[in-house]
Every structure is written in structure tokens, then in C-alpha cells.
Short mmCIF file of C-alpha atoms and ligand atoms in Angstrom, two decimals:
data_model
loop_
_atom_site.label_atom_id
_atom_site.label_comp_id
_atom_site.label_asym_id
_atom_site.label_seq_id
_atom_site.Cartn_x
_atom_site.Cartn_y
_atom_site.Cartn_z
CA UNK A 298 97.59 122.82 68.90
CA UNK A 299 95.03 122.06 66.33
CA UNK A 300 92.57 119.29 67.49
CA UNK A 301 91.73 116.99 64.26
CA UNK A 302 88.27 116.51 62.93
CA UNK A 303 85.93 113.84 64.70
CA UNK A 304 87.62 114.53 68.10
CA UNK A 305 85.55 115.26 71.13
CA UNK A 306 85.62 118.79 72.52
CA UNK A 307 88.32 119.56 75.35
CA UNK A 308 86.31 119.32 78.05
CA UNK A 309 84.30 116.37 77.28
CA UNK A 310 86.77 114.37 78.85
CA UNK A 311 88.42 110.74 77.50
CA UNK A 312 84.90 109.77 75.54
CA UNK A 313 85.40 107.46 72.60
CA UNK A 314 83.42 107.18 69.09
CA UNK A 315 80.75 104.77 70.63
CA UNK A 316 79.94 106.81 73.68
CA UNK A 317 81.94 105.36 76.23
CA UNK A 318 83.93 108.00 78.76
CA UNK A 319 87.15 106.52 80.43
CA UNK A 320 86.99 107.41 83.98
CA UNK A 321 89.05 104.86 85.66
CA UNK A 322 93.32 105.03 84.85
CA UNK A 323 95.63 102.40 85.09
CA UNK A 324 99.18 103.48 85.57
CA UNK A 325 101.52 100.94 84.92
CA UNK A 326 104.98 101.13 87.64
CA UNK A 327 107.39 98.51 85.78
CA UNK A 328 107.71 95.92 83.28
CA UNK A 329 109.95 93.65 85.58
CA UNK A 330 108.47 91.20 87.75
CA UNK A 331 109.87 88.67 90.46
CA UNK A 332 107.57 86.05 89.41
CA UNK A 333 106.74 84.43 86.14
CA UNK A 334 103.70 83.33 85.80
CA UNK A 335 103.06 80.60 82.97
CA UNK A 336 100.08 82.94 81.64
CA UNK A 337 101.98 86.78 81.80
CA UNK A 338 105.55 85.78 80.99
CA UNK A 339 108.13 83.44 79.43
CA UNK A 340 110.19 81.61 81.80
CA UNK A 341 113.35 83.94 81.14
CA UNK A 342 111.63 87.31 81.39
CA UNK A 343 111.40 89.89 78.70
CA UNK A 344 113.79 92.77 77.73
CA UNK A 345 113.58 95.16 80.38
CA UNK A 346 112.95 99.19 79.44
CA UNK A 347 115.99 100.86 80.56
CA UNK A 348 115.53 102.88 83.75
CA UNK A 349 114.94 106.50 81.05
CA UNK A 350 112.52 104.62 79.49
CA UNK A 351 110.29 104.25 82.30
CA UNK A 352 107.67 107.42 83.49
CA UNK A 353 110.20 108.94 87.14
CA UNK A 354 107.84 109.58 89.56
CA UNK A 355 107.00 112.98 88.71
CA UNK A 356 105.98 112.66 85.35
CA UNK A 357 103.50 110.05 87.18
CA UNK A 358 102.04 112.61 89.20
CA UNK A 359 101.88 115.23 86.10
CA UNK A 360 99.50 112.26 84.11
CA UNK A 361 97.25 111.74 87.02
CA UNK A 362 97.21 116.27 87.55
CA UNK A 363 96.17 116.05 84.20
CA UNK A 364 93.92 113.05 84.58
CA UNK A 365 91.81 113.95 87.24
CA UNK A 366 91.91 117.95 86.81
CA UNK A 367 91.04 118.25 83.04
CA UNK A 368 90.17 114.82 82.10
CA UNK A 369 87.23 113.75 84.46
CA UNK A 370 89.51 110.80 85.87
CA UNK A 371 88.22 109.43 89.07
CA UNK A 372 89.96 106.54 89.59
CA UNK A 373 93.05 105.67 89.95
CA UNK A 374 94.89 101.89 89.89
CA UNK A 375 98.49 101.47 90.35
CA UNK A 376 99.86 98.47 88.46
CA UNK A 377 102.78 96.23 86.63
CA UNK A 378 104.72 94.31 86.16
CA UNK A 379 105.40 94.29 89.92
CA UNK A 380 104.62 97.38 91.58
CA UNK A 381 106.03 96.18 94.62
CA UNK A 382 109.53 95.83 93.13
CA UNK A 383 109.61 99.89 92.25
CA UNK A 384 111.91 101.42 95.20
CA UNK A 385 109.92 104.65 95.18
CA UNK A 386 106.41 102.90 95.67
CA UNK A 387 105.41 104.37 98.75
CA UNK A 388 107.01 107.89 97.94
CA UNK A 389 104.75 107.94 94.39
CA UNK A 390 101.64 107.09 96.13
CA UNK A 391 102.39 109.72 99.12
CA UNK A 392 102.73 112.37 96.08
CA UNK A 393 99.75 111.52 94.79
CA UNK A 394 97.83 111.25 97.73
CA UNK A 395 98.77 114.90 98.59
CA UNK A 396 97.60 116.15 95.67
CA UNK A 397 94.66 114.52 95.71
CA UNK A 398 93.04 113.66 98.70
CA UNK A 399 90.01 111.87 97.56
CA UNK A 400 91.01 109.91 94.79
CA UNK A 401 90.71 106.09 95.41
CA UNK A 402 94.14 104.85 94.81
CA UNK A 403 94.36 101.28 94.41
CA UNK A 404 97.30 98.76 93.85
CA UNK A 405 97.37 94.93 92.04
CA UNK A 406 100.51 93.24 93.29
CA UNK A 407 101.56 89.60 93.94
CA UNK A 408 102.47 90.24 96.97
CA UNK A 409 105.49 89.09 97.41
CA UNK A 410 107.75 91.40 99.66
CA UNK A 411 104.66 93.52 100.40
CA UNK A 412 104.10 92.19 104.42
CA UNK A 413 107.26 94.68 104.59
CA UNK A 414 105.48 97.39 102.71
CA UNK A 415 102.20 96.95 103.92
CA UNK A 416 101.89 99.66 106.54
CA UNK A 417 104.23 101.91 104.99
CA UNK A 418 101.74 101.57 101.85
CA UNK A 419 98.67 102.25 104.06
CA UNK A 420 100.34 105.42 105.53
CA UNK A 421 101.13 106.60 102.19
CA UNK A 422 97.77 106.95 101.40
CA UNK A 423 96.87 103.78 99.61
CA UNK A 424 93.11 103.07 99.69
CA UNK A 425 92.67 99.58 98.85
CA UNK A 426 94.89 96.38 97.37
CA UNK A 427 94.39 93.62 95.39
CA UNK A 428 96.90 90.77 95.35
CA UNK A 429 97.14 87.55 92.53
CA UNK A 430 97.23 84.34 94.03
CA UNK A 431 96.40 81.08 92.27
CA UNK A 432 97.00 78.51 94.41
CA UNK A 433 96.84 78.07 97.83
CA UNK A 434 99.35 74.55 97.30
CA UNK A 435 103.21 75.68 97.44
CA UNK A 436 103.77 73.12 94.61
CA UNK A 437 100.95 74.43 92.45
CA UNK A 438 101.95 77.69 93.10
CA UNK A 439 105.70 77.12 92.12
CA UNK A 440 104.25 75.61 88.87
CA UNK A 441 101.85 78.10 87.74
CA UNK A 442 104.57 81.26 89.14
CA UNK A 443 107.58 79.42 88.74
CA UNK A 444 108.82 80.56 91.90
CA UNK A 445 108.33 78.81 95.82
CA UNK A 446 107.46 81.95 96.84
CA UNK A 447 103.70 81.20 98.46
CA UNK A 448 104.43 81.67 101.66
CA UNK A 449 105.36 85.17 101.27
CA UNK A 450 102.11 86.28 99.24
CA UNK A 451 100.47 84.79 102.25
CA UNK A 452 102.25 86.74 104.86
CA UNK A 453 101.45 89.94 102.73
CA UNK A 454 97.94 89.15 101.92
CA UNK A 455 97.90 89.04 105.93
CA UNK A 456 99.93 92.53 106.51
CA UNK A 457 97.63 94.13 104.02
CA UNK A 458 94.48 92.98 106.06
CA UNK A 459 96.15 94.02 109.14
CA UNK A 460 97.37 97.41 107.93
CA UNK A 461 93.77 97.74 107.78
CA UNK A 462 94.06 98.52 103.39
CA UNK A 463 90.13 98.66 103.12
CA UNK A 464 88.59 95.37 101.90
CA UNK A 465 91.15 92.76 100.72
CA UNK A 466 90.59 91.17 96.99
CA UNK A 467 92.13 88.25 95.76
CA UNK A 468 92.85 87.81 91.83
CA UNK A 469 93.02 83.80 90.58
CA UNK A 470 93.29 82.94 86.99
CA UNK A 471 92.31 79.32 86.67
CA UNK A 472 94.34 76.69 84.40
CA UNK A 473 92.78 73.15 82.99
CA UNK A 474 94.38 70.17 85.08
CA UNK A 475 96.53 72.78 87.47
CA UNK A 476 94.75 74.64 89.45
CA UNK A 477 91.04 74.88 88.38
CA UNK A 478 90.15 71.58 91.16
CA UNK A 479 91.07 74.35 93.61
CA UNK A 480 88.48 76.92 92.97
CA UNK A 481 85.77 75.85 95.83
CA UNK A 482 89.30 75.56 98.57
CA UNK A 483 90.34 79.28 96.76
CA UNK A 484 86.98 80.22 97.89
CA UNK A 485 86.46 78.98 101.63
CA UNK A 486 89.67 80.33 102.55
CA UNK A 487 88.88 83.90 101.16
CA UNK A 488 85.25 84.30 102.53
CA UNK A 489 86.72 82.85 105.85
CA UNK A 490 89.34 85.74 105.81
CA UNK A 491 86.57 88.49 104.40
CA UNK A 492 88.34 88.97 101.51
CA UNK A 493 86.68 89.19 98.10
CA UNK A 494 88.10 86.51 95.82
CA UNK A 495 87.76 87.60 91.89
CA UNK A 496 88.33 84.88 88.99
CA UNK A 497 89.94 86.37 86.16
CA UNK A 498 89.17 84.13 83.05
CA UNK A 499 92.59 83.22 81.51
CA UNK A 500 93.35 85.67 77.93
CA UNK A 501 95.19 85.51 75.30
CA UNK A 502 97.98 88.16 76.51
CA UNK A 503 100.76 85.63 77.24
CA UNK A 504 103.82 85.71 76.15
CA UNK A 505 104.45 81.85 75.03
CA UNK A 506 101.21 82.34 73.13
CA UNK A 507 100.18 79.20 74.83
CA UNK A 508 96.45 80.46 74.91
CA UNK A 509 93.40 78.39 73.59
CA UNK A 510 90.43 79.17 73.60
CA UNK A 511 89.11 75.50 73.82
CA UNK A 512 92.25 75.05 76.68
CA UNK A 513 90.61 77.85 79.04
CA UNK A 514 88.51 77.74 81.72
CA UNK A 515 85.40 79.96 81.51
CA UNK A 516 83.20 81.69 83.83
CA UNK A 517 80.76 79.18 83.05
CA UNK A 518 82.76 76.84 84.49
CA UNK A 519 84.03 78.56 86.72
CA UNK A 520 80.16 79.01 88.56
CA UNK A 521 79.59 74.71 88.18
CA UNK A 522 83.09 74.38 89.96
CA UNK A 523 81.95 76.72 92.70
CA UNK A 524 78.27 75.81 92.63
CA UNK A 525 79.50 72.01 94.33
CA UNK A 526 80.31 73.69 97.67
CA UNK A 527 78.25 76.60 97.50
CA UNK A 528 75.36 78.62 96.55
CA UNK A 529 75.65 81.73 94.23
CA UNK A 530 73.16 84.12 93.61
CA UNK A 531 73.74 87.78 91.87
CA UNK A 532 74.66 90.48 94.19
CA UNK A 533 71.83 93.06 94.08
CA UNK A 534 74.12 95.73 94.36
CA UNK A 535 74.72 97.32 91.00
CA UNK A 536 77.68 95.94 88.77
CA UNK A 537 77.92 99.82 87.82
CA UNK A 538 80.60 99.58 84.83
CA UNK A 539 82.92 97.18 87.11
CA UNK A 540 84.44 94.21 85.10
CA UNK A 541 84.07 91.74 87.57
CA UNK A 542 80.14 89.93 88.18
CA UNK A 543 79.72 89.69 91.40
CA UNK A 544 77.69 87.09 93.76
CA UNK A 545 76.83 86.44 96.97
CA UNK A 546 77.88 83.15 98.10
CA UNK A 547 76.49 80.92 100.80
CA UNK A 548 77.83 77.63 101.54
CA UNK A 549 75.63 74.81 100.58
CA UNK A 550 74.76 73.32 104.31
CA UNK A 551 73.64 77.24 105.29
CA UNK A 552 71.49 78.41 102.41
CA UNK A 553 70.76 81.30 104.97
CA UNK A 554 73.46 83.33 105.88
CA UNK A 555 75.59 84.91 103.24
CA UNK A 556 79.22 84.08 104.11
CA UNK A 557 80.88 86.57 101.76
CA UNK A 558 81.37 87.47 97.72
CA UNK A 559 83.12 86.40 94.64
CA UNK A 560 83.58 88.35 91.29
CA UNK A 561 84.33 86.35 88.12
CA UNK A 562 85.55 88.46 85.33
CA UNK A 563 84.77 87.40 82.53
CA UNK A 564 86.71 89.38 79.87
CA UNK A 565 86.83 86.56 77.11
CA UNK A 566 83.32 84.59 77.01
CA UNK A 567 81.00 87.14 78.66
CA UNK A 568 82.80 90.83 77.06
CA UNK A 569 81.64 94.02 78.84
CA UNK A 570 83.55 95.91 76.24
CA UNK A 571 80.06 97.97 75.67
CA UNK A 572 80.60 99.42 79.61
CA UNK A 573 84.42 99.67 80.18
CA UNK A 574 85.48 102.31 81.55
CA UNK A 575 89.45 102.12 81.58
CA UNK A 576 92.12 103.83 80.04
CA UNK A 577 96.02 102.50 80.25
CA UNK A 578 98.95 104.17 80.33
CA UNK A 579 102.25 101.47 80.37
CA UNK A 580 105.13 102.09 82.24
CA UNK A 581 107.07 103.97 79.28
CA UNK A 582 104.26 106.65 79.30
CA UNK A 583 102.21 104.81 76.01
CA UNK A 584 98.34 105.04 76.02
CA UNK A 585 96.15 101.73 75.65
CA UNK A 586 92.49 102.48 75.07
CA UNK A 587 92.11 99.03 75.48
CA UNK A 588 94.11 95.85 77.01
CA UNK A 589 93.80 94.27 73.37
CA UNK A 590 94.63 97.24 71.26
CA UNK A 591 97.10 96.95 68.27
CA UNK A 592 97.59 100.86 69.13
CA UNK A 593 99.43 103.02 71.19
CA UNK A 594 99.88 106.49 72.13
CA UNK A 595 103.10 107.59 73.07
CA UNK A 596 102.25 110.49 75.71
CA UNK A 597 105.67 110.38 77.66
CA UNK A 598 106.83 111.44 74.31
CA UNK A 599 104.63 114.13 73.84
CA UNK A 600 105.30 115.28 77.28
CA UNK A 601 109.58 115.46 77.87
CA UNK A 602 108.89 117.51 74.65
CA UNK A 603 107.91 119.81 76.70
CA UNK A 604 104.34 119.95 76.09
CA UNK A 605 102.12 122.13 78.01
CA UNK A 606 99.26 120.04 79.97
CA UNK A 607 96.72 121.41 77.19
CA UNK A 608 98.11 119.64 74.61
CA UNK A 609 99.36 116.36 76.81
CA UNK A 610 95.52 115.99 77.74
CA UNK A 611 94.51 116.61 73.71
CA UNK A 612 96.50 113.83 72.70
CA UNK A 613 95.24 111.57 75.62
CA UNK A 614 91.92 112.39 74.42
CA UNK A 615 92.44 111.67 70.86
CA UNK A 616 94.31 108.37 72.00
CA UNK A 617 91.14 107.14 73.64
CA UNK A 618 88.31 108.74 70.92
CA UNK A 619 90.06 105.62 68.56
CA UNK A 620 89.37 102.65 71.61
CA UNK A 621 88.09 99.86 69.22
CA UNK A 622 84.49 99.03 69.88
CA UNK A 623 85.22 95.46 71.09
CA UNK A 624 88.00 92.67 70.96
CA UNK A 625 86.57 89.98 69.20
CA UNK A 626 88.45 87.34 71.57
CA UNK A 627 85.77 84.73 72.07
CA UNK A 628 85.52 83.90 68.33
CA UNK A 629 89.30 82.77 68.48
CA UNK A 630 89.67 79.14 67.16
CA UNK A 631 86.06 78.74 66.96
CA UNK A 632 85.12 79.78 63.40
CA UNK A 633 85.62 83.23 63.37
CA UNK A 634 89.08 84.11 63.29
CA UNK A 635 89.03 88.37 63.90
CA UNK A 636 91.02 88.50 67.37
CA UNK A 637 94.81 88.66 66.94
CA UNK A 638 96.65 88.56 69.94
CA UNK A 639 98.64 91.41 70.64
CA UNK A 640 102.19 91.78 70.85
CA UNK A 641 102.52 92.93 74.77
CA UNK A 642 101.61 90.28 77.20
CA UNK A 643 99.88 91.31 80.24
CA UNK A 644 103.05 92.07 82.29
CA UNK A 645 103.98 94.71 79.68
CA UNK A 646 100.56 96.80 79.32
CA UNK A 647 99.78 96.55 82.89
CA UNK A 648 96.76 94.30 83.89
N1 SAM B 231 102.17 91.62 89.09
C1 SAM B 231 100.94 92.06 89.62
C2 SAM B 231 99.99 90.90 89.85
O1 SAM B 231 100.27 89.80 89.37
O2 SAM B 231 98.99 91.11 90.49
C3 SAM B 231 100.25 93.11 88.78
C4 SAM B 231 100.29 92.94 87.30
S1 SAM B 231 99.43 91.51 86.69
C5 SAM B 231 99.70 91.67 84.96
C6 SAM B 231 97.74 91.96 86.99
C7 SAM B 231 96.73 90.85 86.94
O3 SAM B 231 96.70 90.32 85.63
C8 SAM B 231 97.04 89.67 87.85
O4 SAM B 231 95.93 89.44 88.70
C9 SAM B 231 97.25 88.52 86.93
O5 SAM B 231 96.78 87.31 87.46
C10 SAM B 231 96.45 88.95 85.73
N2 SAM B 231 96.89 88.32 84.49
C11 SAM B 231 98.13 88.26 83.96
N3 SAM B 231 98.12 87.61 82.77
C12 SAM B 231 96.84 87.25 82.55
C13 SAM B 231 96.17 86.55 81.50
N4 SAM B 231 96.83 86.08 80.44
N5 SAM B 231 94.84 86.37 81.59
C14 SAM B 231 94.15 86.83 82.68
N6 SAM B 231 94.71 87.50 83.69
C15 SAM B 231 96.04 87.70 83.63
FE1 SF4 B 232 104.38 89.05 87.26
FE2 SF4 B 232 101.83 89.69 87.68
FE3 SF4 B 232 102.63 88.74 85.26
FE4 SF4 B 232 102.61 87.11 87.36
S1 SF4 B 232 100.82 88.12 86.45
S2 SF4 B 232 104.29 87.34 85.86
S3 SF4 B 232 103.14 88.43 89.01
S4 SF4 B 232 103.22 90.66 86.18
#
């Protein structure tokens, strides 16, 4: 195969035009989900890929082969959709594990059905788990999912801790007038617990297209909210490329003992575009050098065409050399019109 001018050489890895080198994958399981949360998905669900459509299991351990052995991929994130709702969950992360035994493997999940998976998940090889919840009210959480289902994200939240899958963290994506009031309460109970709570400032990847940028909550608000009931100061350990900023928090009546941490991620008002690290691959095998690109790569393609690993990794590469530079998302409606939302919502790239 011929690599095209401009590209980076083929052992330099997924490195883009501004210097960046993607080192941490996100593999996408499934489109479907069992919730439907107001800011991921309409209220009926989207057209589902048809089972073909969808990387089997073993073309998911070829991408990661290829990822880690010739691609300097070090990372690895399992993701949705739901992952949870996948039947061969367990069996894909045993495969992987086996292969290779040092690669964090990490899974985002809502958690619902997963106090039934937990241990099975652990034994598989999972290293660590992060699991969505928004509200810790069954009504608000009903609202904002459009499902009752909180009870069951709280029994797995509690499997996962006691299956021992490394440190717990919590996802929340604040909205105006539903749940942002909760933020301090979202808090307490997840230092209590020792889990890491992260706030995930609301984009513009829904579905409706009910976004605003003037309707969100942002990390600057999210720190007043939190600074009421405690103290946050920046963690001194180094952010190192992560997305989230994290703190130390210590509750306002003991300013001396550090009661746990919270990450807010910032993706809209505070970019880290210049330091990401990630490249996406959705669950029908497509490329995403970025959450917001307009661009994808269509590797599963590439690869039931029976392409040899060389060339499956050459058109990775060239996938990712194109990652845009930056998103542009925090001009939206205020002057500067250059971010247009793309057509996937979250559920459908793989957050
Ligand atoms: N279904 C799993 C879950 O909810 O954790 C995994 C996929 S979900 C797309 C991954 C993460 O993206 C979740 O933490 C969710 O809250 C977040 N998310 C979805 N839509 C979002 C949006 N429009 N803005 C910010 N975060 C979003
Ligand atoms: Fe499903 Fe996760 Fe999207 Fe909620 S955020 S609808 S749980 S994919």
C-alpha cells in the first residue's frame, strides 16, 4: 500500500498534523441503550445497526492487536451505547485481557444490570469502571434517563465497589433547573463511598439538538455550586493529558483533612483539545479522531476486505494525522458561529 504525502512514518504511531500522538482508544460495544437520557438520545431511540454491522468480537480484539502492537496504544476504554447490554461483554474483555496482560482496560456503563455482571467483569480482567449517574432522586433520575431505573445503578455502583474494580468513578452531567441543585448531595455521597465523582459539562452531541450554550451549566459553575459545602483546591498530582481537572475536596467545617476528589471536565468552556490524547473507533468499526469530527474512517471496511494488519494500521494512522486542531464549541451562540454540531449524538460515537 502506498502511504500518501504528509502522513507520518509507520512507526510513529497515531500522531496528528499538530503534534499530538493518540495513545488512549475508545472502542465503542453498541449503539443501543436501555436508557435515554434527555442529553444522548431522543425519547424513541435511534435506528439500530443491524447485528453485521456491528465489529463481532474478534475483529475487536484484531483493532486493539493492532492498536497496542504497532500503534503505541496504551490504553484501552470499553464504551457505548450500553456496554452492559452486549451478551458477549465479559467473553470480549477475557480475550483481550489474555492477550494483553497489562493493558488498563476500562469500561463507562450506566449501570444498570451490571450488580449481575460485576464480578464476572472483574474476573474477566476488567481493571477499572466508571458508571453515569445524575441524580441520586428516583424522580430526577426518571426525568433526566427516562427510565425508574435508579435503584439498579445503585446496586451496581455497589457490586462494582465490592468486586473490588479498582477505584470507582462516577460520571454526572448537570442540567439548569433539574439536577444542577444536586451537585454538593452528588458529592457527599461519592467522597463518603471513596469514589471519584467527575462532572462532565453538558455538549452539544444530543440528539434533540436541545443544546445551548447559554442553557448549560459550566465548570465555572459547577466549582461555585460545590464551593457552598466544600473546599476545592487543585490536586498536585499532574493532570498528565487526562480530560478531567481534578481537586481535592474538603468539606467546609474540616478545612484539614481531605475527604476525597472530584474531576470536572470541562470539554466545552475550558477545551484541552491542545493535550487529547484519544482516538475512537464506533461500534461499526468507523474512526473518530475526535468526538466532534464531521469525519470518519471506515476501518471495519478496510479490514473484512481482507486487509493485512499493515495496511489496517496505515489507514488508522492516516485517519488520525487529519484530527482537526480544535472544536470551536464554546463560540456557539455567542458571536462566533464556527462549531456545527455533528450528526452522531454521543450514544452513537461512543462517549
Ligand atoms: N451508556 C454508558 C453511560 O452512560 O455511561 C456509556 C456511553 S455514554 C455516551 C458515556 C458518557 O457520556 C456518559 O457518562 C454520559 O453521561 C456522557 N454523555 C452523553 N451525552 C453527553 C452530552 N451531550 N454531554 C456530555 N456528556 C454526555
Ligand atoms: Fe444511554 Fe449512556 Fe446515552 Fe444515557 S448517556 S442514553 S445511558 S448511551
Amino acid at each position: 500500500m502506498t502511504v500518501p504525502l504528509g502522513m507520518p512514518r509507520p512507526d510513529a504511531g497515531l500522531v496528528d498534523r499538530f503534534g499530538r500522538r493518540a495513545t488512549d482508544l475508545r472502542i465503542s460495544l453498541t449503539d443501543k441503550c436501555n436508557l435515554r437520557c434527555t442529553y444522548c438520545m431522543p425519547a424513541e431511540g435511534l435506528d439500530w445497526l443491524a447485528r453485521d454491522q456491528v465489529l463481532t468480537a474478534g475483529e475487536i480484539a484484531r483493532l486493539v492487536r493492532i492498536g497496542v502492537d504497532s500503534l503505541g496504544v496504551r490504553e484501552l476504554r470499553l464504551t457505548g451505547g450500553e456496554p452492559l447490554v452486549r451478551a458477549d461483554l465479559v467473553e470480549i474483555i477475557a480475550a483481550l485481557r489474555s492477550e494483553h496482560p497489562d493493558l488498563p482496560i476500562s469500561l463507562t456503563t450506566n449501570g444498570v444490570g451490571l450488580d449481575k455482571k460485576a464480578a464476572a467483569l472483574r474476573e474477566a480482567g476488567l481493571t477499572r469502571i466508571n458508571v453515569s449517574m445524575d441524580s441520586l432522586h428516583p424522580g430526577t433520575f426518571a426525568q433526566l434517563t427516562r427510565r425508574p431505573f435508579l435503584d439498579r445503578v445503585l446496586k451496581g455502583i455497589e457490586a462494582a465497589a465490592e468486586a473490588g474494580l479498582g477505584l470507582v468513578k462516577i460520571n454526572a452531567v448537570l442540567m439548569r433547573g433539574i439536577n444542577d441543585h444536586e451537585a454538593p448531595a452528588l458529592l457527599e455521597w461519592a467522597v463518603a463511598r471513596g469514589f471519584e465523582l467527575r462532572f462532565i459539562e453538558q455538549m452539544p452531541l444530543d440528539a434533540d439538538h436541545g443544546w445551548t450554550r447559554e442553557g448549560m451549566i459550566t465548570a465555572r459553575e459547577i466549582r461555585e455550586l460545590l464551593g457552598r459545602s466544600f473546599v476545592l483546591t487543585p490536586d498536585p498530582r499532574s493532570r498528565d493529558g487526562a480530560p478531567a481537572e481534578r481537586f481535592e475536596v474538603r468539606r467546609a467545617g474540616s478545612p484539614d483533612v481531605v475527604a476525597g476528589t472530584v474531576g470536572i471536565i470541562a470539554s466545552v468552556t475550558e477545551p484541552f483539545c491542545a493535550d487529547c490524547t484519544r482516538t475512537r473507533i464506533t461500534a461499526e468499526g468507523k474512526v473518530r479522531s475526535c468526538l466532534f469530527s464531521h469525519e470518519e474512517t471506515d476501518l471495519l471496511a478496510t479490514l473484512r476486505g481482507g486487509a493485512s494488519d499493515a495496511d489496517i494500521a496505515a489507514v488508522w494512522q492516516q485517519a488520525m494525522w487529519a484530527k482537526p486542531r480544535a472544536h470551536g464549541m464554546d463560540h456557539v451562540g455567542l458571536g462566533a458561529p464556527d462549531f456545527v454540531q455533528p450528526d452522531r449524538s454521543m450514544s452513537a460515537i461512543g462517549g
